[in-house]
mmCIF file of C-alpha atoms in Angstrom:
data_model
loop_
_atom_site.group_PDB
_atom_site.id
_atom_site.type_symbol
_atom_site.label_atom_id
_atom_site.label_comp_id
_atom_site.label_asym_id
_atom_site.label_seq_id
_atom_site.Cartn_x
_atom_site.Cartn_y
_atom_site.Cartn_z
ATOM 1 C CA MET A 669 -123.522 129.099 -36.775
ATOM 2 C CA THR A 670 -120.124 129.781 -35.430
ATOM 3 C CA GLY A 671 -116.947 131.258 -37.343
ATOM 4 C CA ALA A 672 -115.102 127.730 -36.749
ATOM 5 C CA MET A 673 -118.011 125.781 -38.032
ATOM 6 C CA THR A 674 -118.761 128.049 -41.126
ATOM 7 C CA GLY A 675 -114.797 127.871 -41.819
ATOM 8 C CA ALA A 676 -115.089 124.217 -41.470
ATOM 9 C CA MET A 677 -118.012 123.582 -43.607
ATOM 10 C CA THR A 678 -116.587 126.406 -46.426
ATOM 11 C CA GLY A 679 -112.988 124.468 -46.186
ATOM 12 C CA ALA A 680 -115.203 121.357 -46.950
ATOM 13 C CA MET A 681 -117.130 122.491 -49.548
ATOM 14 C CA THR A 682 -113.896 123.968 -51.174
ATOM 15 C CA GLY A 683 -112.180 120.885 -50.916
ATOM 16 C CA ALA A 684 -115.099 118.639 -52.272
ATOM 17 C CA MET A 685 -115.687 121.153 -55.332
ATOM 18 C CA THR A 686 -111.891 121.073 -56.242
ATOM 19 C CA GLY A 687 -111.900 117.435 -55.967
ATOM 20 C CA ALA A 688 -114.957 116.880 -57.884
ATOM 21 C CA MET A 689 -113.558 119.399 -60.693
ATOM 22 C CA THR A 690 -110.412 117.483 -60.766
ATOM 23 C CA GLY A 691 -112.102 114.063 -61.102
ATOM 24 C CA ALA A 692 -114.447 115.252 -63.825
ATOM 25 C CA LEU A 693 -110.925 116.499 -65.828
ATOM 26 C CA ILE A 694 -109.664 112.992 -65.291
ATOM 27 C CA LYS A 695 -112.827 111.279 -66.409
ATOM 28 C CA SER A 696 -113.157 113.643 -69.382
ATOM 29 C CA GLY A 697 -109.549 113.775 -70.227
ATOM 30 C CA GLY A 698 -109.696 117.436 -70.827
ATOM 31 C CA ALA A 699 -106.224 118.478 -68.793
ATOM 32 C CA LEU A 700 -103.501 117.788 -71.295
ATOM 33 C CA CYS A 701 -100.824 119.456 -69.259
ATOM 34 C CA GLY A 702 -99.821 121.358 -66.202
ATOM 35 C CA GLY A 703 -97.765 124.588 -65.120
ATOM 36 C CA ILE A 704 -96.591 125.840 -61.601
ATOM 37 C CA ASP A 705 -95.635 129.051 -60.854
ATOM 38 C CA VAL A 706 -93.247 129.043 -57.722
ATOM 39 C CA GLY A 707 -93.508 132.618 -55.772
ATOM 40 C CA GLY A 708 -92.366 133.956 -52.606
ATOM 41 C CA THR A 709 -95.753 133.668 -50.985
ATOM 42 C CA LYS A 710 -97.858 131.041 -53.106
ATOM 43 C CA ILE A 711 -96.858 128.049 -55.142
ATOM 44 C CA GLU A 712 -99.844 127.893 -58.096
ATOM 45 C CA ALA A 713 -100.506 124.967 -59.804
ATOM 46 C CA GLN A 714 -102.740 125.169 -63.126
ATOM 47 C CA LEU A 715 -104.221 122.539 -65.518
ATOM 48 C CA PHE A 716 -104.586 123.235 -69.107
ATOM 49 C CA GLY A 717 -106.493 121.842 -71.926
ATOM 50 C CA ALA A 718 -106.430 122.493 -75.624
ATOM 51 C CA GLY A 719 -104.874 125.660 -76.668
ATOM 52 C CA PHE A 720 -103.269 126.085 -73.325
ATOM 53 C CA ALA A 721 -106.750 127.122 -72.275
ATOM 54 C CA PRO A 722 -106.983 127.359 -68.322
ATOM 55 C CA LEU A 723 -109.058 124.798 -66.684
ATOM 56 C CA THR A 724 -108.643 125.099 -62.970
ATOM 57 C CA GLN A 725 -105.863 126.089 -60.603
ATOM 58 C CA ARG A 726 -104.824 125.311 -57.079
ATOM 59 C CA ARG A 727 -102.735 127.715 -54.488
ATOM 60 C CA LEU A 728 -100.732 126.702 -51.524
ATOM 61 C CA PRO A 729 -98.532 128.869 -49.422
ATOM 62 C CA THR A 730 -94.888 128.866 -49.933
ATOM 63 C CA SER A 731 -93.227 127.367 -47.185
ATOM 64 C CA ARG A 732 -90.061 129.357 -46.345
ATOM 65 C CA GLY A 733 -88.889 127.365 -43.517
ATOM 66 C CA ASP A 734 -86.408 125.244 -44.935
ATOM 67 C CA PHE A 735 -85.778 123.233 -48.204
ATOM 68 C CA ARG A 736 -87.446 120.154 -47.115
ATOM 69 C CA ASP A 737 -90.718 121.742 -46.392
ATOM 70 C CA PHE A 738 -90.496 123.842 -49.461
ATOM 71 C CA MET A 739 -90.030 120.872 -51.385
ATOM 72 C CA THR A 740 -93.036 119.002 -49.909
ATOM 73 C CA VAL A 741 -95.324 121.826 -50.922
ATOM 74 C CA LEU A 742 -94.029 121.971 -54.390
ATOM 75 C CA ALA A 743 -94.350 118.148 -54.494
ATOM 76 C CA GLU A 744 -97.944 118.416 -53.322
ATOM 77 C CA GLN A 745 -98.867 120.668 -56.272
ATOM 78 C CA VAL A 746 -96.992 118.252 -58.825
ATOM 79 C CA GLU A 747 -99.217 115.248 -57.278
ATOM 80 C CA TRP A 748 -102.167 117.247 -57.931
ATOM 81 C CA ILE A 749 -101.665 117.735 -61.584
ATOM 82 C CA LEU A 750 -100.516 114.284 -62.143
ATOM 83 C CA GLU A 751 -103.705 113.005 -60.665
ATOM 84 C CA ALA A 752 -105.496 115.006 -63.131
ATOM 85 C CA THR A 753 -103.663 114.433 -66.329
ATOM 86 C CA GLY A 754 -101.835 111.134 -66.274
ATOM 87 C CA ARG A 755 -98.688 109.954 -64.350
ATOM 88 C CA SER A 756 -96.580 111.005 -67.697
ATOM 89 C CA ALA A 757 -98.258 114.130 -68.765
ATOM 90 C CA PRO A 758 -96.306 117.240 -69.652
ATOM 91 C CA VAL A 759 -95.645 119.534 -66.690
ATOM 92 C CA GLY A 760 -93.553 122.576 -66.463
ATOM 93 C CA VAL A 761 -92.048 124.635 -63.287
ATOM 94 C CA ALA A 762 -91.549 128.536 -63.588
ATOM 95 C CA LEU A 763 -88.792 129.398 -60.655
ATOM 96 C CA PRO A 764 -87.377 132.791 -59.779
ATOM 97 C CA GLY A 765 -84.092 133.576 -59.543
ATOM 98 C CA ILE A 766 -81.054 131.846 -61.477
ATOM 99 C CA VAL A 767 -80.336 128.261 -61.859
ATOM 100 C CA ASP A 768 -76.980 127.074 -63.115
ATOM 101 C CA PRO A 769 -77.495 125.027 -66.177
ATOM 102 C CA GLN A 770 -74.462 122.857 -65.407
ATOM 103 C CA THR A 771 -75.152 122.084 -61.514
ATOM 104 C CA GLY A 772 -78.598 122.695 -61.299
ATOM 105 C CA ALA A 773 -78.147 125.160 -58.063
ATOM 106 C CA SER A 774 -80.373 127.484 -57.582
ATOM 107 C CA THR A 775 -79.914 131.299 -56.375
ATOM 108 C CA ALA A 776 -83.181 132.983 -55.291
ATOM 109 C CA ALA A 777 -84.060 135.678 -52.894
ATOM 110 C CA ASN A 778 -86.975 134.753 -50.245
ATOM 111 C CA LEU A 779 -87.128 131.129 -51.056
ATOM 112 C CA PRO A 780 -84.976 128.381 -49.383
ATOM 113 C CA ILE A 781 -83.650 126.986 -52.152
ATOM 114 C CA GLY A 782 -80.088 128.593 -52.255
ATOM 115 C CA GLY A 783 -77.538 126.218 -53.836
ATOM 116 C CA ARG A 784 -80.070 123.152 -53.972
ATOM 117 C CA ASP A 785 -81.372 121.418 -57.276
ATOM 118 C CA VAL A 786 -85.075 121.738 -57.164
ATOM 119 C CA ALA A 787 -85.165 119.488 -60.353
ATOM 120 C CA ALA A 788 -83.017 116.840 -59.039
ATOM 121 C CA ALA A 789 -84.951 116.833 -55.840
ATOM 122 C CA LEU A 790 -88.394 116.279 -57.757
ATOM 123 C CA ARG A 791 -86.817 113.571 -59.900
ATOM 124 C CA ALA A 792 -85.869 111.485 -56.961
ATOM 125 C CA ARG A 793 -89.710 111.986 -55.244
ATOM 126 C CA PHE A 794 -91.380 111.107 -58.673
ATOM 127 C CA GLY A 795 -88.897 109.017 -60.767
ATOM 128 C CA ARG A 796 -89.511 111.383 -63.391
ATOM 129 C CA ASP A 797 -88.083 114.711 -65.235
ATOM 130 C CA PHE A 798 -89.800 117.945 -65.224
ATOM 131 C CA VAL A 799 -89.179 121.054 -67.156
ATOM 132 C CA PHE A 800 -88.027 124.020 -65.304
ATOM 133 C CA LEU A 801 -87.505 127.712 -66.832
ATOM 134 C CA ASN A 802 -87.419 131.252 -65.168
ATOM 135 C CA ASP A 803 -90.571 132.755 -64.151
ATOM 136 C CA CYS A 804 -89.925 135.579 -66.135
ATOM 137 C CA SER A 805 -89.036 133.581 -69.187
ATOM 138 C CA ALA A 806 -92.237 131.601 -68.580
ATOM 139 C CA PHE A 807 -94.135 134.832 -68.389
ATOM 140 C CA ALA A 808 -92.603 136.294 -71.601
ATOM 141 C CA LEU A 809 -93.689 132.641 -73.438
ATOM 142 C CA SER A 810 -97.301 132.955 -72.195
ATOM 143 C CA GLU A 811 -97.727 136.507 -73.429
ATOM 144 C CA ALA A 812 -95.903 135.605 -76.908
ATOM 145 C CA ARG A 813 -98.114 132.311 -77.416
ATOM 146 C CA GLY A 814 -101.621 133.925 -77.408
ATOM 147 C CA GLY A 815 -100.995 136.685 -75.259
ATOM 148 C CA ALA A 816 -100.355 140.428 -75.616
ATOM 149 C CA GLY A 817 -97.284 139.651 -78.044
ATOM 150 C CA GLU A 818 -99.234 137.428 -80.021
ATOM 151 C CA GLY A 819 -98.400 138.215 -83.847
ATOM 152 C CA PHE A 820 -94.855 139.525 -82.861
ATOM 153 C CA GLU A 821 -91.643 137.644 -83.789
ATOM 154 C CA THR A 822 -89.719 139.063 -80.616
ATOM 155 C CA VAL A 823 -91.300 139.875 -77.302
ATOM 156 C CA LEU A 824 -89.887 141.131 -74.250
ATOM 157 C CA GLY A 825 -92.151 140.163 -71.045
ATOM 158 C CA LEU A 826 -91.365 143.086 -68.462
ATOM 159 C CA ILE A 827 -92.513 142.333 -64.557
ATOM 160 C CA LEU A 828 -93.137 145.508 -62.740
ATOM 161 C CA GLY A 829 -93.980 144.353 -59.081
ATOM 162 C CA THR A 830 -91.988 143.728 -56.048
ATOM 163 C CA GLY A 831 -89.056 143.254 -58.058
ATOM 164 C CA VAL A 832 -88.087 143.905 -61.644
ATOM 165 C CA ALA A 833 -87.008 141.401 -64.628
ATOM 166 C CA ALA A 834 -87.755 140.218 -67.753
ATOM 167 C CA GLY A 835 -88.105 137.091 -70.122
ATOM 168 C CA PHE A 836 -87.124 137.214 -73.845
ATOM 169 C CA CYS A 837 -88.837 135.110 -76.623
ATOM 170 C CA GLN A 838 -88.152 134.709 -80.224
ATOM 171 C CA GLN A 839 -90.627 133.269 -82.785
ATOM 172 C CA GLY A 840 -92.792 132.119 -80.053
ATOM 173 C CA ALA A 841 -89.866 130.440 -77.829
ATOM 174 C CA GLU A 842 -87.444 130.937 -75.197
ATOM 175 C CA ALA A 843 -84.517 132.539 -76.619
ATOM 176 C CA PRO A 844 -81.794 129.778 -77.130
ATOM 177 C CA GLY A 845 -78.023 130.057 -76.653
ATOM 178 C CA ARG A 846 -77.290 132.021 -73.375
ATOM 179 C CA LEU A 847 -74.465 130.870 -71.464
ATOM 180 C CA ASN A 848 -76.052 130.601 -67.906
ATOM 181 C CA ARG A 849 -79.745 130.771 -69.163
ATOM 182 C CA LEU A 850 -80.254 134.129 -67.550
ATOM 183 C CA ALA A 851 -83.760 135.837 -67.967
ATOM 184 C CA VAL A 852 -83.279 139.773 -68.743
ATOM 185 C CA GLU A 853 -82.283 140.847 -65.362
ATOM 186 C CA ILE A 854 -82.653 144.583 -66.077
ATOM 187 C CA GLY A 855 -83.802 144.866 -62.547
ATOM 188 C CA HIS A 856 -80.139 144.241 -61.684
ATOM 189 C CA VAL A 857 -78.653 146.532 -64.221
ATOM 190 C CA GLY A 858 -77.044 149.890 -62.494
ATOM 191 C CA ILE A 859 -79.201 152.885 -63.090
ATOM 192 C CA SER A 860 -77.633 155.232 -65.605
ATOM 193 C CA ALA A 861 -76.263 158.678 -64.634
ATOM 194 C CA ARG A 862 -78.429 160.481 -67.284
ATOM 195 C CA ALA A 863 -81.648 159.068 -65.432
ATOM 196 C CA LEU A 864 -80.890 160.524 -62.263
ATOM 197 C CA ALA A 865 -79.260 163.705 -63.302
ATOM 198 C CA GLY A 866 -80.809 166.856 -61.504
ATOM 199 C CA LEU A 867 -83.114 164.548 -59.346
ATOM 200 C CA ASN A 868 -81.422 164.584 -56.118
ATOM 201 C CA LEU A 869 -82.253 160.927 -55.545
ATOM 202 C CA PRO A 870 -79.868 158.714 -53.435
ATOM 203 C CA LEU A 871 -78.123 155.547 -54.770
ATOM 204 C CA ILE A 872 -80.295 153.036 -53.056
ATOM 205 C CA ARG A 873 -78.408 149.357 -51.949
ATOM 206 C CA CYS A 874 -80.098 146.661 -53.677
ATOM 207 C CA GLY A 875 -81.400 143.281 -52.131
ATOM 208 C CA CYS A 876 -79.059 141.546 -54.379
ATOM 209 C CA GLY A 877 -75.997 143.264 -53.073
ATOM 210 C CA ARG A 878 -75.350 145.903 -55.519
ATOM 211 C CA ILE A 879 -75.773 149.899 -55.322
ATOM 212 C CA GLY A 880 -78.207 151.615 -57.701
ATOM 213 C CA CYS A 881 -80.174 148.768 -59.402
ATOM 214 C CA TYR A 882 -82.954 150.202 -61.400
ATOM 215 C CA GLU A 883 -85.324 147.587 -59.115
ATOM 216 C CA THR A 884 -84.634 149.840 -56.258
ATOM 217 C CA TYR A 885 -86.351 152.789 -58.134
ATOM 218 C CA VAL A 886 -88.883 151.290 -60.174
ATOM 219 C CA ALA A 887 -90.377 148.278 -58.665
ATOM 220 C CA GLY A 888 -93.546 148.318 -55.911
ATOM 221 C CA PRO A 889 -91.124 149.531 -53.256
ATOM 222 C CA GLY A 890 -89.154 151.748 -55.438
ATOM 223 C CA LEU A 891 -92.014 153.847 -56.191
ATOM 224 C CA ALA A 892 -92.908 154.191 -52.646
ATOM 225 C CA ARG A 893 -89.276 155.377 -52.118
ATOM 226 C CA LEU A 894 -89.900 157.965 -54.552
ATOM 227 C CA ALA A 895 -93.169 159.150 -53.177
ATOM 228 C CA GLU A 896 -91.478 159.634 -50.015
ATOM 229 C CA ALA A 897 -88.688 161.331 -51.669
ATOM 230 C CA LYS A 898 -91.151 163.611 -53.294
ATOM 231 C CA LEU A 899 -94.214 164.055 -50.857
ATOM 232 C CA GLY A 900 -92.319 163.495 -47.562
ATOM 233 C CA ARG A 901 -94.234 160.003 -46.656
ATOM 234 C CA ARG A 902 -94.484 156.568 -48.457
ATOM 235 C CA VAL A 903 -97.708 156.395 -50.439
ATOM 236 C CA SER A 904 -98.812 153.031 -52.086
ATOM 237 C CA ALA A 905 -99.364 153.097 -55.846
ATOM 238 C CA GLU A 906 -103.078 152.929 -55.250
ATOM 239 C CA GLU A 907 -103.289 155.947 -53.465
ATOM 240 C CA LEU A 908 -101.155 157.990 -55.484
ATOM 241 C CA SER A 909 -103.751 158.167 -58.331
ATOM 242 C CA ALA A 910 -105.980 160.101 -56.022
ATOM 243 C CA HIS A 911 -102.890 162.258 -54.240
ATOM 244 C CA ALA A 912 -103.005 165.707 -55.323
ATOM 245 C CA GLU A 913 -99.318 165.368 -56.164
ATOM 246 C CA GLY A 914 -99.557 161.824 -57.425
ATOM 247 C CA GLU A 915 -99.218 162.716 -61.085
ATOM 248 C CA ALA A 916 -95.738 164.154 -60.811
ATOM 249 C CA VAL A 917 -94.426 160.914 -58.538
ATOM 250 C CA LEU A 918 -95.890 158.577 -61.372
ATOM 251 C CA ASP A 919 -94.046 160.829 -63.935
ATOM 252 C CA LEU A 920 -90.948 160.586 -62.319
ATOM 253 C CA TRP A 921 -91.395 156.857 -61.873
ATOM 254 C CA ALA A 922 -92.217 156.499 -65.618
ATOM 255 C CA HIS A 923 -88.975 158.834 -66.436
ATOM 256 C CA LEU A 924 -86.791 155.966 -64.549
ATOM 257 C CA ALA A 925 -88.533 152.964 -66.118
ATOM 258 C CA ALA A 926 -88.331 154.359 -69.299
ATOM 259 C CA GLU A 927 -84.632 154.486 -69.081
ATOM 260 C CA ALA A 928 -84.595 150.782 -68.196
ATOM 261 C CA LEU A 929 -86.738 150.101 -71.079
ATOM 262 C CA ASP A 930 -84.302 152.201 -73.273
ATOM 263 C CA GLN A 931 -81.451 150.001 -72.384
ATOM 264 C CA ALA A 932 -83.490 146.912 -72.868
ATOM 265 C CA ARG A 933 -84.598 148.132 -76.740
ATOM 266 C CA LEU A 934 -81.047 149.031 -77.554
ATOM 267 C CA LEU A 935 -79.476 145.608 -76.450
ATOM 268 C CA LEU A 936 -82.662 143.479 -77.294
ATOM 269 C CA ASP A 937 -84.766 145.360 -79.957
ATOM 270 C CA PRO A 938 -87.837 143.621 -79.434
ATOM 271 C CA GLN A 939 -90.893 144.279 -81.507
ATOM 272 C CA CYS A 940 -93.376 143.919 -78.259
ATOM 273 C CA VAL A 941 -93.234 144.699 -74.729
ATOM 274 C CA ALA A 942 -95.754 142.873 -72.396
ATOM 275 C CA LEU A 943 -96.040 144.339 -68.870
ATOM 276 C CA GLY A 944 -96.838 142.585 -66.170
ATOM 277 C CA GLY A 945 -96.415 142.472 -62.324
ATOM 278 C CA GLY A 946 -98.555 144.615 -59.735
ATOM 279 C CA LEU A 947 -97.406 147.981 -61.291
ATOM 280 C CA SER A 948 -98.612 147.126 -64.663
ATOM 281 C CA ARG A 949 -102.354 147.672 -63.185
ATOM 282 C CA LEU A 950 -101.557 151.308 -62.897
ATOM 283 C CA PRO A 951 -104.157 153.323 -64.814
ATOM 284 C CA GLY A 952 -102.987 154.082 -68.368
ATOM 285 C CA VAL A 953 -99.203 152.464 -67.632
ATOM 286 C CA ALA A 954 -98.581 151.541 -71.085
ATOM 287 C CA GLU A 955 -99.437 155.016 -72.507
ATOM 288 C CA ARG A 956 -97.551 156.340 -69.585
ATOM 289 C CA LEU A 957 -94.256 154.618 -70.495
ATOM 290 C CA THR A 958 -94.964 154.990 -74.366
ATOM 291 C CA ALA A 959 -94.720 158.708 -73.788
ATOM 292 C CA ALA A 960 -91.770 158.449 -71.482
ATOM 293 C CA LEU A 961 -89.756 156.357 -73.982
ATOM 294 C CA ALA A 962 -90.556 158.760 -76.943
ATOM 295 C CA ARG A 963 -88.508 161.267 -75.197
ATOM 296 C CA ARG A 964 -85.296 159.086 -75.875
ATOM 297 C CA PRO A 965 -85.134 159.155 -79.591
ATOM 298 C CA LEU A 966 -82.080 157.836 -81.440
ATOM 299 C CA GLY A 967 -82.196 158.538 -85.087
ATOM 300 C CA ASP A 968 -85.342 156.960 -86.647
ATOM 301 C CA LEU A 969 -85.345 154.134 -84.182
ATOM 302 C CA ARG A 970 -89.008 152.964 -84.014
ATOM 303 C CA PRO A 971 -90.444 152.304 -80.663
ATOM 304 C CA PRO A 972 -91.653 148.568 -79.518
ATOM 305 C CA ALA A 973 -95.081 148.236 -78.886
ATOM 306 C CA LEU A 974 -95.991 148.192 -75.088
ATOM 307 C CA ARG A 975 -98.920 146.060 -74.257
ATOM 308 C CA VAL A 976 -100.294 145.015 -70.785
ATOM 309 C CA ALA A 977 -100.056 141.431 -70.550
ATOM 310 C CA LYS A 978 -103.606 139.413 -71.352
ATOM 311 C CA PHE A 979 -102.887 136.729 -69.052
ATOM 312 C CA GLY A 980 -101.669 138.717 -65.733
ATOM 313 C CA ASP A 981 -100.731 136.377 -62.814
ATOM 314 C CA ALA A 982 -101.575 133.465 -64.749
ATOM 315 C CA SER A 983 -98.730 133.785 -67.120
ATOM 316 C CA GLY A 984 -96.157 132.308 -65.178
ATOM 317 C CA GLY A 985 -97.964 128.947 -64.813
ATOM 318 C CA ARG A 986 -99.293 128.956 -68.555
ATOM 319 C CA GLY A 987 -95.673 129.567 -69.805
ATOM 320 C CA ALA A 988 -94.271 126.782 -67.973
ATOM 321 C CA ALA A 989 -97.173 124.506 -69.322
ATOM 322 C CA ILE A 990 -96.442 125.644 -72.842
ATOM 323 C CA GLN A 991 -92.576 124.837 -72.509
ATOM 324 C CA ALA A 992 -93.337 121.586 -71.158
ATOM 325 C CA TRP A 993 -95.625 120.548 -73.929
ATOM 326 C CA SER A 994 -93.533 121.827 -76.220
ATOM 327 C CA LEU A 995 -90.468 120.016 -75.193
ATOM 328 C CA SER A 996 -92.679 116.634 -75.158
ATOM 329 C CA THR A 997 -94.267 116.833 -78.840
#
């Protein structure tokens, strides 16, 4: 059997299985709501049942050509959810970047949506509203409701991945009353002088246009830069664990990441910090950051509980679904 025939059969079988599962959900009424997590490389749609238990998901590559192409893929995912849940079921969309709460205009890196109103475009296409929130806020909400932050009144959901950002929840809900409805953009706070003192590290220009953002040091690419500074070459997070001098690089990364955590703690005082993103999968990351944070005492301040996210990459879509369901009831 040729590769082309095998690929065609596999694609047909996958499509048939997905269609059968979606059809079964429609007949059983098991799917109650849906969530969509928009990322730079994929747009993931998820269906959820009672208790926001995940039922099935579908991923499509994000179109980065122009706004029209981007909206075509997003609309395909919305349509897939509506077919499974009913045309009026709650659907939430987790979108990266900043959305102006007055104009709806988006600001996001790596997506062709700058200055465009994604919510209005979906409304025009489907004749109904959808719930939008920041992807970091969606992550925090998911972990606060049944995830790593369950049982805590305040939860900071910190994503350490290609970038660095966070969301903040109070009493199991997105924190209200913010002027620009920002997430916790800790990644674009300037790194402190005391954190860099004696390290002989350069100030780096961030993709946002600022210089010396925490993101440039503690995101995934930032960790690779630290490895290059200390080892003479870029080493991935996975390789560091096996490298003879990898422990020193990871300790340096934890020192800088803990400084960002300390600033978030002093400003927001969360009871729990749920860690997500690719770097949250580093072995012992919660313990490493807890130890680094403990080296920053201030009086008798108690440290927040640091936990690795329970729902991982699925938290964005799950949080969006929770937000949509909460606003519909």
